[in-house]
Amino acid sequence: AACSLSCPIALRFDARGSLTSLRVVPQPVGSGVAADGEASLRVWCVGLNFRDVLNVLGAYPGDPGAPGSDCAARVAALGAAAGAELAVGGCVLGHAVAALASLARADVRLLAARPAELSPESACTLPTVWSTVHAAFCGSHPLARHR
């Protein structure tokens, strides 16, 4: 069925191997339902990483799933056991599953509240960068893990 940008959409591909295989498709509304420990998100911005390009081109080992992870979003719903750190309607940044879409879901442990001073466009560039730098510092300074 045809869909305009007024309904939920997702960027998907039928086969890996070329960036031209990407297409915009309607997204089922129920695909963002939050399970225990998850948040359902309304995605605003997505940061693309080299991993996403390798994924679409078929050059990433194994099946990395749908492209897109780093995002800035608004929390639409929280599953049970989500904790008190996030609230429905709150602005977040972090890693989500298949975030190249209007709706996504994420483990709440991989999300953080987005400061008002940080735009969604800037926020979506941070999750993988921060994780990489954090892992590098912890790896180079083993005692830093205990702080």
PDB file of C-alpha atoms in Angstrom:
ATOM      1  CA  ALA A   1       0.000   0.000   0.000  1.00  0.00           C
ATOM      2  CA  ALA A   2       1.206   3.492  -0.813  1.00  0.00           C
ATOM      3  CA  CYS A   3       2.196   5.674   2.103  1.00  0.00           C
ATOM      4  CA  SER A   4       3.030   9.334   2.409  1.00  0.00           C
ATOM      5  CA  LEU A   5       5.377  10.727   5.020  1.00  0.00           C
ATOM      6  CA  SER A   6       2.350  11.290   7.256  1.00  0.00           C
ATOM      7  CA  CYS A   7       2.239   7.625   8.314  1.00  0.00           C
ATOM      8  CA  PRO A   8       5.014   5.657  10.064  1.00  0.00           C
ATOM      9  CA  ILE A   9       7.735   4.633   7.623  1.00  0.00           C
ATOM     10  CA  ALA A  10      10.903   2.542   7.692  1.00  0.00           C
ATOM     11  CA  LEU A  11      13.968   2.263   5.486  1.00  0.00           C
ATOM     12  CA  ARG A  12      14.394  -1.385   4.472  1.00  0.00           C
ATOM     13  CA  PHE A  13      16.115  -3.510   1.832  1.00  0.00           C
ATOM     14  CA  ASP A  14      15.232  -6.815   0.184  1.00  0.00           C
ATOM     15  CA  ALA A  15      18.797  -7.884  -0.511  1.00  0.00           C
ATOM     16  CA  ARG A  16      22.217  -6.736   0.600  1.00  0.00           C
ATOM     17  CA  GLY A  17      24.787  -5.650  -1.930  1.00  0.00           C
ATOM     18  CA  SER A  18      23.930  -2.102  -3.004  1.00  0.00           C
ATOM     19  CA  LEU A  19      22.790   1.134  -1.411  1.00  0.00           C
ATOM     20  CA  THR A  20      20.235   1.372  -4.231  1.00  0.00           C
ATOM     21  CA  SER A  21      18.368  -1.568  -2.688  1.00  0.00           C
ATOM     22  CA  LEU A  22      17.175   0.691   0.164  1.00  0.00           C
ATOM     23  CA  ARG A  23      13.540   1.739  -0.021  1.00  0.00           C
ATOM     24  CA  VAL A  24      10.982   3.534   2.124  1.00  0.00           C
ATOM     25  CA  VAL A  25       8.119   1.275   3.204  1.00  0.00           C
ATOM     26  CA  PRO A  26       5.078   1.733   5.460  1.00  0.00           C
ATOM     27  CA  GLN A  27       5.802   0.626   9.005  1.00  0.00           C
ATOM     28  CA  PRO A  28       3.212  -1.336  10.960  1.00  0.00           C
ATOM     29  CA  VAL A  29       2.206   0.750  13.973  1.00  0.00           C
ATOM     30  CA  GLY A  30       2.500  -2.194  16.392  1.00  0.00           C
ATOM     31  CA  SER A  31       6.187  -2.711  15.565  1.00  0.00           C
ATOM     32  CA  GLY A  32       7.264  -0.252  18.261  1.00  0.00           C
ATOM     33  CA  VAL A  33       5.460  -1.920  21.188  1.00  0.00           C
ATOM     34  CA  ALA A  34       7.582  -1.926  24.357  1.00  0.00           C
ATOM     35  CA  ALA A  35       8.305  -5.221  26.094  1.00  0.00           C
ATOM     36  CA  ASP A  36       9.660  -5.605  29.640  1.00  0.00           C
ATOM     37  CA  GLY A  37      12.710  -3.377  30.102  1.00  0.00           C
ATOM     38  CA  GLU A  38      12.184  -1.683  26.744  1.00  0.00           C
ATOM     39  CA  ALA A  39      11.063   1.702  25.512  1.00  0.00           C
ATOM     40  CA  SER A  40       8.951   2.340  22.437  1.00  0.00           C
ATOM     41  CA  LEU A  41      10.371   5.345  20.601  1.00  0.00           C
ATOM     42  CA  ARG A  42       9.228   7.927  18.076  1.00  0.00           C
ATOM     43  CA  VAL A  43      12.499   8.459  16.209  1.00  0.00           C
ATOM     44  CA  TRP A  44      13.532  12.011  15.310  1.00  0.00           C
ATOM     45  CA  CYS A  45      17.085  11.565  13.997  1.00  0.00           C
ATOM     46  CA  VAL A  46      19.368   8.638  13.215  1.00  0.00           C
ATOM     47  CA  GLY A  47      23.155   8.621  13.100  1.00  0.00           C
ATOM     48  CA  LEU A  48      24.558   6.457  10.304  1.00  0.00           C
ATOM     49  CA  ASN A  49      27.723   4.525  11.035  1.00  0.00           C
ATOM     50  CA  PHE A  50      30.178   2.658   8.855  1.00  0.00           C
ATOM     51  CA  ARG A  51      28.631  -0.542  10.239  1.00  0.00           C
ATOM     52  CA  ASP A  52      25.312   0.458   8.625  1.00  0.00           C
ATOM     53  CA  VAL A  53      26.993   0.938   5.232  1.00  0.00           C
ATOM     54  CA  LEU A  54      28.780  -2.419   5.518  1.00  0.00           C
ATOM     55  CA  ASN A  55      25.473  -4.011   6.528  1.00  0.00           C
ATOM     56  CA  VAL A  56      23.598  -2.736   3.454  1.00  0.00           C
ATOM     57  CA  LEU A  57      26.495  -3.627   1.153  1.00  0.00           C
ATOM     58  CA  GLY A  58      26.619  -7.168   2.549  1.00  0.00           C
ATOM     59  CA  ALA A  59      30.190  -6.720   3.755  1.00  0.00           C
ATOM     60  CA  TYR A  60      29.437  -7.086   7.490  1.00  0.00           C
ATOM     61  CA  PRO A  61      30.102 -10.592   8.853  1.00  0.00           C
ATOM     62  CA  GLY A  62      26.987 -12.529   9.759  1.00  0.00           C
ATOM     63  CA  ASP A  63      23.523 -10.993   9.855  1.00  0.00           C
ATOM     64  CA  PRO A  64      23.655  -7.683  11.739  1.00  0.00           C
ATOM     65  CA  GLY A  65      19.905  -7.177  11.320  1.00  0.00           C
ATOM     66  CA  ALA A  66      18.281  -4.023  10.023  1.00  0.00           C
ATOM     67  CA  PRO A  67      20.533  -0.974   9.715  1.00  0.00           C
ATOM     68  CA  GLY A  68      20.321   1.912  12.140  1.00  0.00           C
ATOM     69  CA  SER A  69      21.017   2.023  15.855  1.00  0.00           C
ATOM     70  CA  ASP A  70      22.169   5.445  17.072  1.00  0.00           C
ATOM     71  CA  CYS A  71      19.168   7.728  17.454  1.00  0.00           C
ATOM     72  CA  ALA A  72      17.512  10.651  19.143  1.00  0.00           C
ATOM     73  CA  ALA A  73      13.848  10.093  19.939  1.00  0.00           C
ATOM     74  CA  ARG A  74      10.865  10.766  22.177  1.00  0.00           C
ATOM     75  CA  VAL A  75       9.690   7.971  24.487  1.00  0.00           C
ATOM     76  CA  ALA A  76       6.226   6.828  23.360  1.00  0.00           C
ATOM     77  CA  ALA A  77       5.789   4.006  25.873  1.00  0.00           C
ATOM     78  CA  LEU A  78       7.730   2.120  28.526  1.00  0.00           C
ATOM     79  CA  GLY A  79       7.496  -1.583  29.219  1.00  0.00           C
ATOM     80  CA  ALA A  80       7.315  -3.072  32.694  1.00  0.00           C
ATOM     81  CA  ALA A  81      10.557  -2.980  34.682  1.00  0.00           C
ATOM     82  CA  ALA A  82      11.769   0.028  32.676  1.00  0.00           C
ATOM     83  CA  GLY A  83      12.918   1.875  35.787  1.00  0.00           C
ATOM     84  CA  ALA A  84      12.370   5.497  36.768  1.00  0.00           C
ATOM     85  CA  GLU A  85      15.199   7.095  34.764  1.00  0.00           C
ATOM     86  CA  LEU A  86      13.026   7.644  31.674  1.00  0.00           C
ATOM     87  CA  ALA A  87       9.503   8.971  31.279  1.00  0.00           C
ATOM     88  CA  VAL A  88       6.891   8.755  28.540  1.00  0.00           C
ATOM     89  CA  GLY A  89       7.214  11.929  26.462  1.00  0.00           C
ATOM     90  CA  GLY A  90      10.851  12.401  27.447  1.00  0.00           C
ATOM     91  CA  CYS A  91      13.593  13.114  24.925  1.00  0.00           C
ATOM     92  CA  VAL A  92      16.335  10.466  24.756  1.00  0.00           C
ATOM     93  CA  LEU A  93      19.433   9.433  22.853  1.00  0.00           C
ATOM     94  CA  GLY A  94      20.929   5.979  22.567  1.00  0.00           C
ATOM     95  CA  HIS A  95      20.895   2.679  20.712  1.00  0.00           C
ATOM     96  CA  ALA A  96      17.640   1.278  19.309  1.00  0.00           C
ATOM     97  CA  VAL A  97      16.716  -1.716  17.156  1.00  0.00           C
ATOM     98  CA  ALA A  98      16.226  -0.851  13.449  1.00  0.00           C
ATOM     99  CA  ALA A  99      16.125   2.880  14.164  1.00  0.00           C
ATOM    100  CA  LEU A 100      15.945   3.890  10.494  1.00  0.00           C
ATOM    101  CA  ALA A 101      12.197   4.167  10.973  1.00  0.00           C
ATOM    102  CA  SER A 102       9.496   6.332  12.483  1.00  0.00           C
ATOM    103  CA  LEU A 103       9.060   3.900  15.378  1.00  0.00           C
ATOM    104  CA  ALA A 104      11.687   1.800  17.114  1.00  0.00           C
ATOM    105  CA  ARG A 105      12.235   0.013  20.389  1.00  0.00           C
ATOM    106  CA  ALA A 106      15.240  -0.023  22.659  1.00  0.00           C
ATOM    107  CA  ASP A 107      16.526  -1.626  25.822  1.00  0.00           C
ATOM    108  CA  VAL A 108      16.171   1.164  28.402  1.00  0.00           C
ATOM    109  CA  ARG A 109      19.716   0.473  29.626  1.00  0.00           C
ATOM    110  CA  LEU A 110      20.964   1.756  26.247  1.00  0.00           C
ATOM    111  CA  LEU A 111      19.110   5.086  26.473  1.00  0.00           C
ATOM    112  CA  ALA A 112      19.836   8.332  28.286  1.00  0.00           C
ATOM    113  CA  ALA A 113      17.844  11.510  28.728  1.00  0.00           C
ATOM    114  CA  ARG A 114      18.804  14.083  26.082  1.00  0.00           C
ATOM    115  CA  PRO A 115      19.799  17.426  27.565  1.00  0.00           C
ATOM    116  CA  ALA A 116      17.715  20.318  26.197  1.00  0.00           C
ATOM    117  CA  GLU A 117      20.927  22.053  25.069  1.00  0.00           C
ATOM    118  CA  LEU A 118      21.702  19.168  22.695  1.00  0.00           C
ATOM    119  CA  SER A 119      19.778  19.115  19.414  1.00  0.00           C
ATOM    120  CA  PRO A 120      18.391  15.788  18.146  1.00  0.00           C
ATOM    121  CA  GLU A 121      20.707  16.099  15.125  1.00  0.00           C
ATOM    122  CA  SER A 122      23.741  16.310  17.409  1.00  0.00           C
ATOM    123  CA  ALA A 123      22.482  13.741  19.905  1.00  0.00           C
ATOM    124  CA  CYS A 124      22.092  10.953  17.341  1.00  0.00           C
ATOM    125  CA  THR A 125      25.805  11.134  16.525  1.00  0.00           C
ATOM    126  CA  LEU A 126      26.922  10.336  20.082  1.00  0.00           C
ATOM    127  CA  PRO A 127      25.969   6.781  21.195  1.00  0.00           C
ATOM    128  CA  THR A 128      28.472   4.734  19.187  1.00  0.00           C
ATOM    129  CA  VAL A 129      31.188   7.382  19.479  1.00  0.00           C
ATOM    130  CA  TRP A 130      30.773   7.532  23.267  1.00  0.00           C
ATOM    131  CA  SER A 131      30.689   3.726  23.563  1.00  0.00           C
ATOM    132  CA  THR A 132      33.842   3.367  21.458  1.00  0.00           C
ATOM    133  CA  VAL A 133      35.765   5.996  23.426  1.00  0.00           C
ATOM    134  CA  HIS A 134      34.565   4.559  26.746  1.00  0.00           C
ATOM    135  CA  ALA A 135      35.654   1.041  25.763  1.00  0.00           C
ATOM    136  CA  ALA A 136      39.040   2.328  24.568  1.00  0.00           C
ATOM    137  CA  PHE A 137      39.683   4.225  27.798  1.00  0.00           C
ATOM    138  CA  CYS A 138      38.604   1.286  29.956  1.00  0.00           C
ATOM    139  CA  GLY A 139      40.796  -1.029  27.905  1.00  0.00           C
ATOM    140  CA  SER A 140      43.836   1.211  28.176  1.00  0.00           C
ATOM    141  CA  HIS A 141      43.317   1.958  31.901  1.00  0.00           C
ATOM    142  CA  PRO A 142      41.983  -1.197  33.591  1.00  0.00           C
ATOM    143  CA  LEU A 143      41.480   0.576  36.934  1.00  0.00           C
ATOM    144  CA  ALA A 144      39.109   3.058  35.246  1.00  0.00           C
ATOM    145  CA  ARG A 145      36.474   0.285  35.128  1.00  0.00           C
ATOM    146  CA  HIS A 146      36.098   0.513  38.889  1.00  0.00           C
ATOM    147  CA  ARG A 147      35.181   4.216  39.016  1.00  0.00           C
TER     148      ARG A 147
END
